[in-house]
Short mmCIF file of N, CA and C in Angstrom, two decimals:
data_model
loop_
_atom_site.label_atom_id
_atom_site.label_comp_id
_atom_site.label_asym_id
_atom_site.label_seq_id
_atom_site.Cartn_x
_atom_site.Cartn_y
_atom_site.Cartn_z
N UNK R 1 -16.79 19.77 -58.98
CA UNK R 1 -16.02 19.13 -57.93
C UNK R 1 -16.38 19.77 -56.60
N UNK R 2 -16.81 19.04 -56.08
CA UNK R 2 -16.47 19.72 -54.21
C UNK R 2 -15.50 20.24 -53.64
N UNK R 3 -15.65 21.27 -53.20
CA UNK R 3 -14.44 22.25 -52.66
C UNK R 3 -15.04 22.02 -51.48
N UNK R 4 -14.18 22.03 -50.15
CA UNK R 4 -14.37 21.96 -48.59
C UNK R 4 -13.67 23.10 -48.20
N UNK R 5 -14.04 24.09 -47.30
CA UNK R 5 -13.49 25.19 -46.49
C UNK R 5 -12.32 24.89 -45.72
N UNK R 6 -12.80 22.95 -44.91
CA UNK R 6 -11.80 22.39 -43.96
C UNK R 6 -11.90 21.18 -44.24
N UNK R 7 -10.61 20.45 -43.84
CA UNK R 7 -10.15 19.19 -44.47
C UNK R 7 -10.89 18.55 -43.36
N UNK R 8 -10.53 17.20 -42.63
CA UNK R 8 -10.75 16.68 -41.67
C UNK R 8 -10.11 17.49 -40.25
N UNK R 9 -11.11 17.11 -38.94
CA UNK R 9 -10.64 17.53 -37.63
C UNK R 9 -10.29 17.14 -36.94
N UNK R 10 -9.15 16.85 -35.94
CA UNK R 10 -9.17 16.07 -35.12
C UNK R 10 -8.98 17.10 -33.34
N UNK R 11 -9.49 16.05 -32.15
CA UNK R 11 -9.46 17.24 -31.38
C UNK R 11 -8.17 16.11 -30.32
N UNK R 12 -6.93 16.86 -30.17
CA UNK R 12 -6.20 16.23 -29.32
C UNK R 12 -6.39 16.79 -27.72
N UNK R 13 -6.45 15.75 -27.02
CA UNK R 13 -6.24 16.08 -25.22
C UNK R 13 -4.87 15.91 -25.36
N UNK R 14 -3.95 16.77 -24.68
CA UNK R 14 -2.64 15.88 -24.56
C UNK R 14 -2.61 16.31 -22.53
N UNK R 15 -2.06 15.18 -21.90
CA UNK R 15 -1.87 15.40 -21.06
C UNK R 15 -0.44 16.32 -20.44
N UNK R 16 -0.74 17.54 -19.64
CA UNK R 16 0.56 18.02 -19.29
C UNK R 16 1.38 17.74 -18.14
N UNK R 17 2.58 18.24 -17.98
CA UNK R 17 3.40 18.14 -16.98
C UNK R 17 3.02 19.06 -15.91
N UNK R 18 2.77 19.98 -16.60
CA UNK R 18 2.56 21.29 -15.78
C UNK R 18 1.74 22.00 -15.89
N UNK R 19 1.13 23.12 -16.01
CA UNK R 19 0.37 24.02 -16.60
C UNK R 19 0.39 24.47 -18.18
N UNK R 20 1.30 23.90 -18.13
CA UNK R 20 1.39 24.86 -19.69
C UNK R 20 2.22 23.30 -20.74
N UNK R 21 1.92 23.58 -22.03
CA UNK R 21 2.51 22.74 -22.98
C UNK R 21 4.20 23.33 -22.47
N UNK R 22 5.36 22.36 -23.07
CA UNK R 22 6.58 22.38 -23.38
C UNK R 22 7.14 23.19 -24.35
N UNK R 23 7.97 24.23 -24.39
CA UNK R 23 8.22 25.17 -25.72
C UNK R 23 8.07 24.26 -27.08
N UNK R 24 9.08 23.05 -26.72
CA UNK R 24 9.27 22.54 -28.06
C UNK R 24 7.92 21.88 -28.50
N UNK R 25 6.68 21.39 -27.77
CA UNK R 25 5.32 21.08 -28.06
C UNK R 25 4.53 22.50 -29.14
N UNK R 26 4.89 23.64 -28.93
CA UNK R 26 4.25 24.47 -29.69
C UNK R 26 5.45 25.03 -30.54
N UNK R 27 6.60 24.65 -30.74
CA UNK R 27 7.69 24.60 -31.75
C UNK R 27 6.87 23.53 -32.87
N UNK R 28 6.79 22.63 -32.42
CA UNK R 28 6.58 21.69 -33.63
C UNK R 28 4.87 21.71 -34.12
N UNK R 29 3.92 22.44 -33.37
CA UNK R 29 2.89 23.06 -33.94
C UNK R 29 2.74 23.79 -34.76
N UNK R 30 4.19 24.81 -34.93
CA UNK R 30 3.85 25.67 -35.43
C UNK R 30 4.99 25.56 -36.74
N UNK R 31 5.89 24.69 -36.65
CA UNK R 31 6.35 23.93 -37.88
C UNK R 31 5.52 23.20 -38.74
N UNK R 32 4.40 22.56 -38.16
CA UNK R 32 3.36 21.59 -38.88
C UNK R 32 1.98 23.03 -39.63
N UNK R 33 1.89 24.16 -39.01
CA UNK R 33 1.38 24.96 -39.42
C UNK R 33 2.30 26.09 -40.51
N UNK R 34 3.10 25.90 -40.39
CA UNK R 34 3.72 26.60 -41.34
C UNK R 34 4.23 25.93 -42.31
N UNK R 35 4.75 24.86 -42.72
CA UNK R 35 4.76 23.80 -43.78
C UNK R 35 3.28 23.30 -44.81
N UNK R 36 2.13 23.77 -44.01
CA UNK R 36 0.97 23.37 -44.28
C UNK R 36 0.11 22.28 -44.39
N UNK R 37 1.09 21.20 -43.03
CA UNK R 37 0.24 19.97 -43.28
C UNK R 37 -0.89 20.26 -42.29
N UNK R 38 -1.26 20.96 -41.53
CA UNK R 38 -2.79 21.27 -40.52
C UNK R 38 -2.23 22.68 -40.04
N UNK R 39 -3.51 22.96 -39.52
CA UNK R 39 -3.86 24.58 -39.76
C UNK R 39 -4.42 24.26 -37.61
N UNK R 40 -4.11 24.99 -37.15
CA UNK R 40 -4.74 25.12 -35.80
C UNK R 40 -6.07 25.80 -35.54
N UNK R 41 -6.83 24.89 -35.35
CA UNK R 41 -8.53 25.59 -35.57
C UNK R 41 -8.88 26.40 -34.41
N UNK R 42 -8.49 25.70 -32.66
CA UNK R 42 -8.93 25.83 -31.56
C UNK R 42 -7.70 25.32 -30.68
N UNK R 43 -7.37 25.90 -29.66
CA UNK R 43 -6.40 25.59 -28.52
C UNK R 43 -6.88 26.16 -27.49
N UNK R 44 -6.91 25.25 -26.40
CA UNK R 44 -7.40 25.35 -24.91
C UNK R 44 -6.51 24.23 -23.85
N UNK R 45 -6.30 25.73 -22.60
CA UNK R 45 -5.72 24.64 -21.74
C UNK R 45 -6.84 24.33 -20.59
N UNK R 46 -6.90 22.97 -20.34
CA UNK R 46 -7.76 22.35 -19.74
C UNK R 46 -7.69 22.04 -18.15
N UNK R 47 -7.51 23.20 -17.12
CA UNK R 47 -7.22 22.95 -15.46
C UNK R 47 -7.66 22.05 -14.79
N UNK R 48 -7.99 21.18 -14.12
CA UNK R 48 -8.78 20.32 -12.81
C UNK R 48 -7.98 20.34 -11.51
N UNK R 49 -8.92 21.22 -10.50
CA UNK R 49 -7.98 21.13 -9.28
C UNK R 49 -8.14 19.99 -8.46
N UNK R 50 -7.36 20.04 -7.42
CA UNK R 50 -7.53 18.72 -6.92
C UNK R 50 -9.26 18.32 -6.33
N UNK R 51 -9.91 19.36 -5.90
CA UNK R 51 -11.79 19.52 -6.06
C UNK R 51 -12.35 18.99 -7.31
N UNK R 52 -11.52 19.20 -8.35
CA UNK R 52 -12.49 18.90 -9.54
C UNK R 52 -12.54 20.18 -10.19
N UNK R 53 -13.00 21.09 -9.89
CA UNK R 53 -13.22 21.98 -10.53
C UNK R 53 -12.27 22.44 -11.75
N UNK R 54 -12.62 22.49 -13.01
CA UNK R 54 -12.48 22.66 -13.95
C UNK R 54 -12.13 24.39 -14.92
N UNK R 55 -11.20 24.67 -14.92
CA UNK R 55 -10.70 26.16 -15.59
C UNK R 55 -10.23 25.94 -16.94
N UNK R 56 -10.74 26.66 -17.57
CA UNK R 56 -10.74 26.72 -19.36
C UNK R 56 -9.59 27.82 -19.75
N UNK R 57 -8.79 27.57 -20.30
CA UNK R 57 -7.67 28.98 -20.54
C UNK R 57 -7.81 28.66 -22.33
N UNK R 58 -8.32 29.78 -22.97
CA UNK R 58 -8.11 29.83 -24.21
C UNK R 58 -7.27 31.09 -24.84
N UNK R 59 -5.81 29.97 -25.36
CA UNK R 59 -4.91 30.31 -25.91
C UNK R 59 -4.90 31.85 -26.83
N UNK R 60 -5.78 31.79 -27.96
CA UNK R 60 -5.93 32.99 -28.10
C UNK R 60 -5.67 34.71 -27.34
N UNK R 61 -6.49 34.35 -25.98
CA UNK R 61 -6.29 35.36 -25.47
C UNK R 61 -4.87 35.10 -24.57
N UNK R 62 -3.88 34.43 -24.48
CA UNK R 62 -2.91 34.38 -24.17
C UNK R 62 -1.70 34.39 -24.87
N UNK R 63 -1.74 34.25 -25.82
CA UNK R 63 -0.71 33.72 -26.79
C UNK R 63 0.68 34.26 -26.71
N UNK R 64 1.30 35.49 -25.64
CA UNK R 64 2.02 35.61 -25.63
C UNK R 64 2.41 34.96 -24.00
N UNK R 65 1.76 34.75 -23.55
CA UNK R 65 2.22 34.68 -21.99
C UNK R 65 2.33 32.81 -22.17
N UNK R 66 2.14 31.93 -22.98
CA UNK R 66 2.34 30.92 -23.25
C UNK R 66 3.31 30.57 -24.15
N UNK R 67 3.97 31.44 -25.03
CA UNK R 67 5.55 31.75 -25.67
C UNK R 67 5.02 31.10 -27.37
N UNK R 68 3.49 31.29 -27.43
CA UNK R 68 3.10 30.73 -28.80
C UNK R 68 2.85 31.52 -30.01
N UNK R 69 3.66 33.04 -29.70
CA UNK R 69 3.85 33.72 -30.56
C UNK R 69 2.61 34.34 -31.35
N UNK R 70 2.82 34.94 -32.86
CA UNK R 70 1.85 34.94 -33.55
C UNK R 70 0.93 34.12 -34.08
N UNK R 71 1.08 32.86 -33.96
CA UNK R 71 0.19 31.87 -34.46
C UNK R 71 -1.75 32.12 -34.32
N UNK R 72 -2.50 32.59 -35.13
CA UNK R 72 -3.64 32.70 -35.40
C UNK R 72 -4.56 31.50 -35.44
N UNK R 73 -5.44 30.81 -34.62
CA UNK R 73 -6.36 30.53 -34.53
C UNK R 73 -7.15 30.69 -36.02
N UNK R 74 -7.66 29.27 -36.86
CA UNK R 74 -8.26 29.44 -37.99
C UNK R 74 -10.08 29.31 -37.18
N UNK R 75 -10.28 28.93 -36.32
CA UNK R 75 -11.52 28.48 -35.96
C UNK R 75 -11.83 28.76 -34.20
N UNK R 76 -11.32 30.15 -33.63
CA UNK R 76 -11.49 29.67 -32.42
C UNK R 76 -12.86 29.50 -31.78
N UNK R 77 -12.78 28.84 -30.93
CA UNK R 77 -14.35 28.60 -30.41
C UNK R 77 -15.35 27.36 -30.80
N UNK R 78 -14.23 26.85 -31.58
CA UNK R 78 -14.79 25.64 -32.46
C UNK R 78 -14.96 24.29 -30.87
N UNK R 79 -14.12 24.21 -30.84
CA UNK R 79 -14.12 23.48 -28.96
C UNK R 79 -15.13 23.83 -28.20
N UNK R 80 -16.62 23.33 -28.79
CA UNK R 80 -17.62 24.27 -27.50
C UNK R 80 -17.58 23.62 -25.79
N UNK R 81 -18.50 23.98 -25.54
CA UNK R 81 -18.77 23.83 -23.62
C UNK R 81 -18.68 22.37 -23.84
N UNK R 82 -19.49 21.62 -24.71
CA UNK R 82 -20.15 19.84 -24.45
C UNK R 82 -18.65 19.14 -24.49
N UNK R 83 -17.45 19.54 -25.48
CA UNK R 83 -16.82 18.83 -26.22
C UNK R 83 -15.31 19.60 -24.53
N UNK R 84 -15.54 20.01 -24.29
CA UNK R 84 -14.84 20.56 -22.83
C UNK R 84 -14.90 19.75 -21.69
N UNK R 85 -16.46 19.60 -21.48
CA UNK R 85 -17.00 19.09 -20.69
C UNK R 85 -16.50 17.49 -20.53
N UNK R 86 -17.09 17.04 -21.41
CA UNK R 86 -16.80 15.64 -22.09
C UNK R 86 -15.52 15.16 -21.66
N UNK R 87 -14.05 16.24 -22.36
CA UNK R 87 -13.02 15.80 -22.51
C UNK R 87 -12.25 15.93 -21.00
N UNK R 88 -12.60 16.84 -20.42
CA UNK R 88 -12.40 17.36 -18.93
C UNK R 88 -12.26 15.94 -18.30
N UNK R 89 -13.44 15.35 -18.28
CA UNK R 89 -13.56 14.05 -17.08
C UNK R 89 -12.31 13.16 -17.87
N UNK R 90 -11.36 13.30 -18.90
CA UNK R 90 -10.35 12.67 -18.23
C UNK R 90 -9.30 12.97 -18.35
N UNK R 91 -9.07 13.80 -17.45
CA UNK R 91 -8.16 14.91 -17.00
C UNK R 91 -8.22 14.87 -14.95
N UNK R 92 -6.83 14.13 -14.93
CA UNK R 92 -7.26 13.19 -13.09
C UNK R 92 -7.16 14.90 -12.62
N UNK R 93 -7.68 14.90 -11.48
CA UNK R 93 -7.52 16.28 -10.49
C UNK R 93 -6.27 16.44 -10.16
N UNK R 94 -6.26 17.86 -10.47
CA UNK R 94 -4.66 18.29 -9.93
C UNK R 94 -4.06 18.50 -11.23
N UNK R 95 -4.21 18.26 -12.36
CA UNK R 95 -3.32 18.17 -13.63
C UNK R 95 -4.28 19.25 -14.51
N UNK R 96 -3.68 18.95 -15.71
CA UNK R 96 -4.19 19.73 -16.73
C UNK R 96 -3.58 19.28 -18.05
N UNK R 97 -4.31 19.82 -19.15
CA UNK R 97 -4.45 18.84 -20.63
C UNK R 97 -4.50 20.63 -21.14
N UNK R 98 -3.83 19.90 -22.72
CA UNK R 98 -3.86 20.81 -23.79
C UNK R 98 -5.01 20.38 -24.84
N UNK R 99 -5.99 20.81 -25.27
CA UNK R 99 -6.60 20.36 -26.49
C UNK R 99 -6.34 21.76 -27.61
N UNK R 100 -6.02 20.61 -28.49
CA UNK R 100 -5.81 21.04 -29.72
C UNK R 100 -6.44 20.81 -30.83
N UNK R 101 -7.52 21.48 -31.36
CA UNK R 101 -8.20 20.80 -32.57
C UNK R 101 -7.90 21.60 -33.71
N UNK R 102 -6.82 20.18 -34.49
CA UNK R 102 -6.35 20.33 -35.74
C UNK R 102 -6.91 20.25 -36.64
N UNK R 103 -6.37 20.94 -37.74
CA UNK R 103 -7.43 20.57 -39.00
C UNK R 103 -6.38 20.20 -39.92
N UNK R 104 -6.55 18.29 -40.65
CA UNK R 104 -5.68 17.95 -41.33
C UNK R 104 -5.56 18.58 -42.71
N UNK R 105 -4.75 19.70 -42.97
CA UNK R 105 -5.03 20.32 -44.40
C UNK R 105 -4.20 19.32 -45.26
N UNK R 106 -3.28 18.32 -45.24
CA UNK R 106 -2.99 17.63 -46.34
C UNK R 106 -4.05 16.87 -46.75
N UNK R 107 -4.99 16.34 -45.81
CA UNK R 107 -6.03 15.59 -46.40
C UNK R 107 -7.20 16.19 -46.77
N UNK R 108 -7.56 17.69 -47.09
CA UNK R 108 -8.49 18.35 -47.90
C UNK R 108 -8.72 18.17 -49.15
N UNK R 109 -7.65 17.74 -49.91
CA UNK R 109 -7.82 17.43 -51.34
C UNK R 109 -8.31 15.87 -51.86
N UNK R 110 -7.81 15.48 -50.65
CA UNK R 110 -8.64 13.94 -50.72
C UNK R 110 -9.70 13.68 -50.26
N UNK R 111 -9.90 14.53 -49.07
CA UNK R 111 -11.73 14.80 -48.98
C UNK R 111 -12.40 15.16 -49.97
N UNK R 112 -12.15 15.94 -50.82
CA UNK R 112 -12.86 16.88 -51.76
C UNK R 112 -12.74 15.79 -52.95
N UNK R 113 -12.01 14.99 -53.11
CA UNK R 113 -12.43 14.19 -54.58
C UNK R 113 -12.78 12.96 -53.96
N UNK R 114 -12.85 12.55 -53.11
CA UNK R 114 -13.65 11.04 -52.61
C UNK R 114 -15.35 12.05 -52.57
N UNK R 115 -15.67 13.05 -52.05
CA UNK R 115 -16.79 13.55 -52.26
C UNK R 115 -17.23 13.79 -53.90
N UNK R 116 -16.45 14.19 -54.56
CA UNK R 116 -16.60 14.58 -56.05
C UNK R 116 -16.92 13.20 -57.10
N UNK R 117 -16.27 12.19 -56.11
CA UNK R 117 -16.59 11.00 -56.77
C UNK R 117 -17.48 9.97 -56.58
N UNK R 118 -18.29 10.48 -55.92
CA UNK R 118 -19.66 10.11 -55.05
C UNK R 118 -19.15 9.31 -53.44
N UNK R 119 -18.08 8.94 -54.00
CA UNK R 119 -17.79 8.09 -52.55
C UNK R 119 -18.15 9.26 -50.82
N UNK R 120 -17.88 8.05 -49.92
CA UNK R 120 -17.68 8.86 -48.69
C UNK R 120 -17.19 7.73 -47.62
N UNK R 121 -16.42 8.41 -46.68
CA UNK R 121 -15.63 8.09 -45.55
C UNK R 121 -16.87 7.30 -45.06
N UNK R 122 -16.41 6.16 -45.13
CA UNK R 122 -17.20 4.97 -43.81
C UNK R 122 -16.69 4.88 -42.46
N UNK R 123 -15.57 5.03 -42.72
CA UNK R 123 -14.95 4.91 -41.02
C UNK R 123 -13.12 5.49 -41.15
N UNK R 124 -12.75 5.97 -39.76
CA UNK R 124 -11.47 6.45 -39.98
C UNK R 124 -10.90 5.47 -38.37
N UNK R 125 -10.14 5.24 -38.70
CA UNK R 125 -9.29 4.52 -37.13
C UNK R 125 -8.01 5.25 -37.12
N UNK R 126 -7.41 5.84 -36.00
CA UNK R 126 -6.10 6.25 -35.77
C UNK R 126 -5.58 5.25 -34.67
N UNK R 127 -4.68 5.25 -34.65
CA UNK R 127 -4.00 3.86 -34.15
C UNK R 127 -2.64 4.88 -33.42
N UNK R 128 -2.57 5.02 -31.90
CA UNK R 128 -1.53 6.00 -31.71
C UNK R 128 0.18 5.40 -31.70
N UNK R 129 0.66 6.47 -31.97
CA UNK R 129 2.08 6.45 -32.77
C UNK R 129 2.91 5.42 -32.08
N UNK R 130 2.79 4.93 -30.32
CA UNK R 130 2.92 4.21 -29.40
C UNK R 130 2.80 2.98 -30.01
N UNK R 131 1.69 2.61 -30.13
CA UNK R 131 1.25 1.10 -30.48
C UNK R 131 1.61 0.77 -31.76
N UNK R 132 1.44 2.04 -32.78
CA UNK R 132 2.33 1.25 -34.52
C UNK R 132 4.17 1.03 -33.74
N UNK R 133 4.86 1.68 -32.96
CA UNK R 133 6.20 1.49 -32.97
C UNK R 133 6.39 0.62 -32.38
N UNK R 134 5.19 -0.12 -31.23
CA UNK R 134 5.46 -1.29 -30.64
C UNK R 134 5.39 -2.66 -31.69
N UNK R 135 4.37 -2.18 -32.08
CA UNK R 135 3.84 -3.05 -33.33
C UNK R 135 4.80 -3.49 -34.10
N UNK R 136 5.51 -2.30 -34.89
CA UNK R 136 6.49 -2.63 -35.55
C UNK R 136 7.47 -2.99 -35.20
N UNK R 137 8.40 -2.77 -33.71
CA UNK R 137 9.47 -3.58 -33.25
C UNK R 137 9.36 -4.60 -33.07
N UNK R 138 7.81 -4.96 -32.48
CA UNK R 138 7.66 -6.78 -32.20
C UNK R 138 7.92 -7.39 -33.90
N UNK R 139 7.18 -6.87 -34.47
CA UNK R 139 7.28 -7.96 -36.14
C UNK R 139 8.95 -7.41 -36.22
N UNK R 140 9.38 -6.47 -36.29
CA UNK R 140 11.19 -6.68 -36.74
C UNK R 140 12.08 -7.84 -35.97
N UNK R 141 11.40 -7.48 -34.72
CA UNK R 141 12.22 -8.56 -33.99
C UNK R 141 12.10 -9.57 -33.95
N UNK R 142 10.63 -10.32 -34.62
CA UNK R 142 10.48 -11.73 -34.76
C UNK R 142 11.01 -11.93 -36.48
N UNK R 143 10.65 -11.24 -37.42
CA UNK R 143 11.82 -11.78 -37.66
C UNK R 143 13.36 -11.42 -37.99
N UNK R 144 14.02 -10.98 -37.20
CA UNK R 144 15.21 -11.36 -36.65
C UNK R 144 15.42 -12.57 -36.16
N UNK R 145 15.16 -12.79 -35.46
CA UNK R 145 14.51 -14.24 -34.47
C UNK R 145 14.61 -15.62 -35.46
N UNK R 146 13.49 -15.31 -36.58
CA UNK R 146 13.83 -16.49 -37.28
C UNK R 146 14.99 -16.35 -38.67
N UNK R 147 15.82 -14.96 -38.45
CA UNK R 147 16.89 -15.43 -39.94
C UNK R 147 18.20 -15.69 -38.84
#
């Protein structure tokens, strides 16, 4: 059987308010890491001043001055320069973004036997949490509509 080190990755931008994520934003990171549904590979906060210019703050070496406690980094550095770069341009000037690249550990065991079974991932779509709840209120409410 195929054993995988890491399940699937995903790398989130989230846009901030301020400089820094919200307590309760790395409350519920670190609930999702301690329950064991994803493991935190890489965290970076992402600056653009109103010039453009671009400042990289990686969490690691901050972790207390950002109130994110002991939480350990499984992969830091995994976020290189290209995947910074890239994600930077959309990030408007003046603001700043959190990236977070998760690693889905509930879905490691299903990676590992779709590989074991010769199969493989053709395509993955995430659909954000926004558009399924719109989604789903429009179909509840139509039908409502017709009973």
């Amino acid at each position: 059987m195929a054993t995988f080190t890491f399940g699937p990755v995903e790398f989130y931008l989230v846009a901030l308010e301020g400089d820094r994520p919200a307590p309760d934003v790395f409350e519920a990171l670190a609930d999702l890491i301690a329950d064991g549904t994803l493991r935190l590979l890489d965290l970076l906060i992402i600056s653009k001043d109103e010039a453009g210019e671009v400042t990289v703050t990686e969490i690691e070496d901050e972790t207390d001055q950002y109130g994110f406690g002991t939480v350990e980094l499984a992969a830091e550095g995994l976020a290189g320069d290209d995947d910074v770069d890239e994600l930077a341009e959309l990030i408007p000037p003046g603001t700043s973004a959190m990236l977070a690249v998760l690693e889905l550990a509930w879905a490691t065991k299903l990676a590992e036997r779709v590989a074991a079974s010769g199969g493989r991932v053709l395509s993955v779509e995430r659909i954000p949490a926004p558009v399924v709840n719109a989604l789903v209120d429009s179909v509840v409410d139509s039908e409502e509509e017709e009973s």
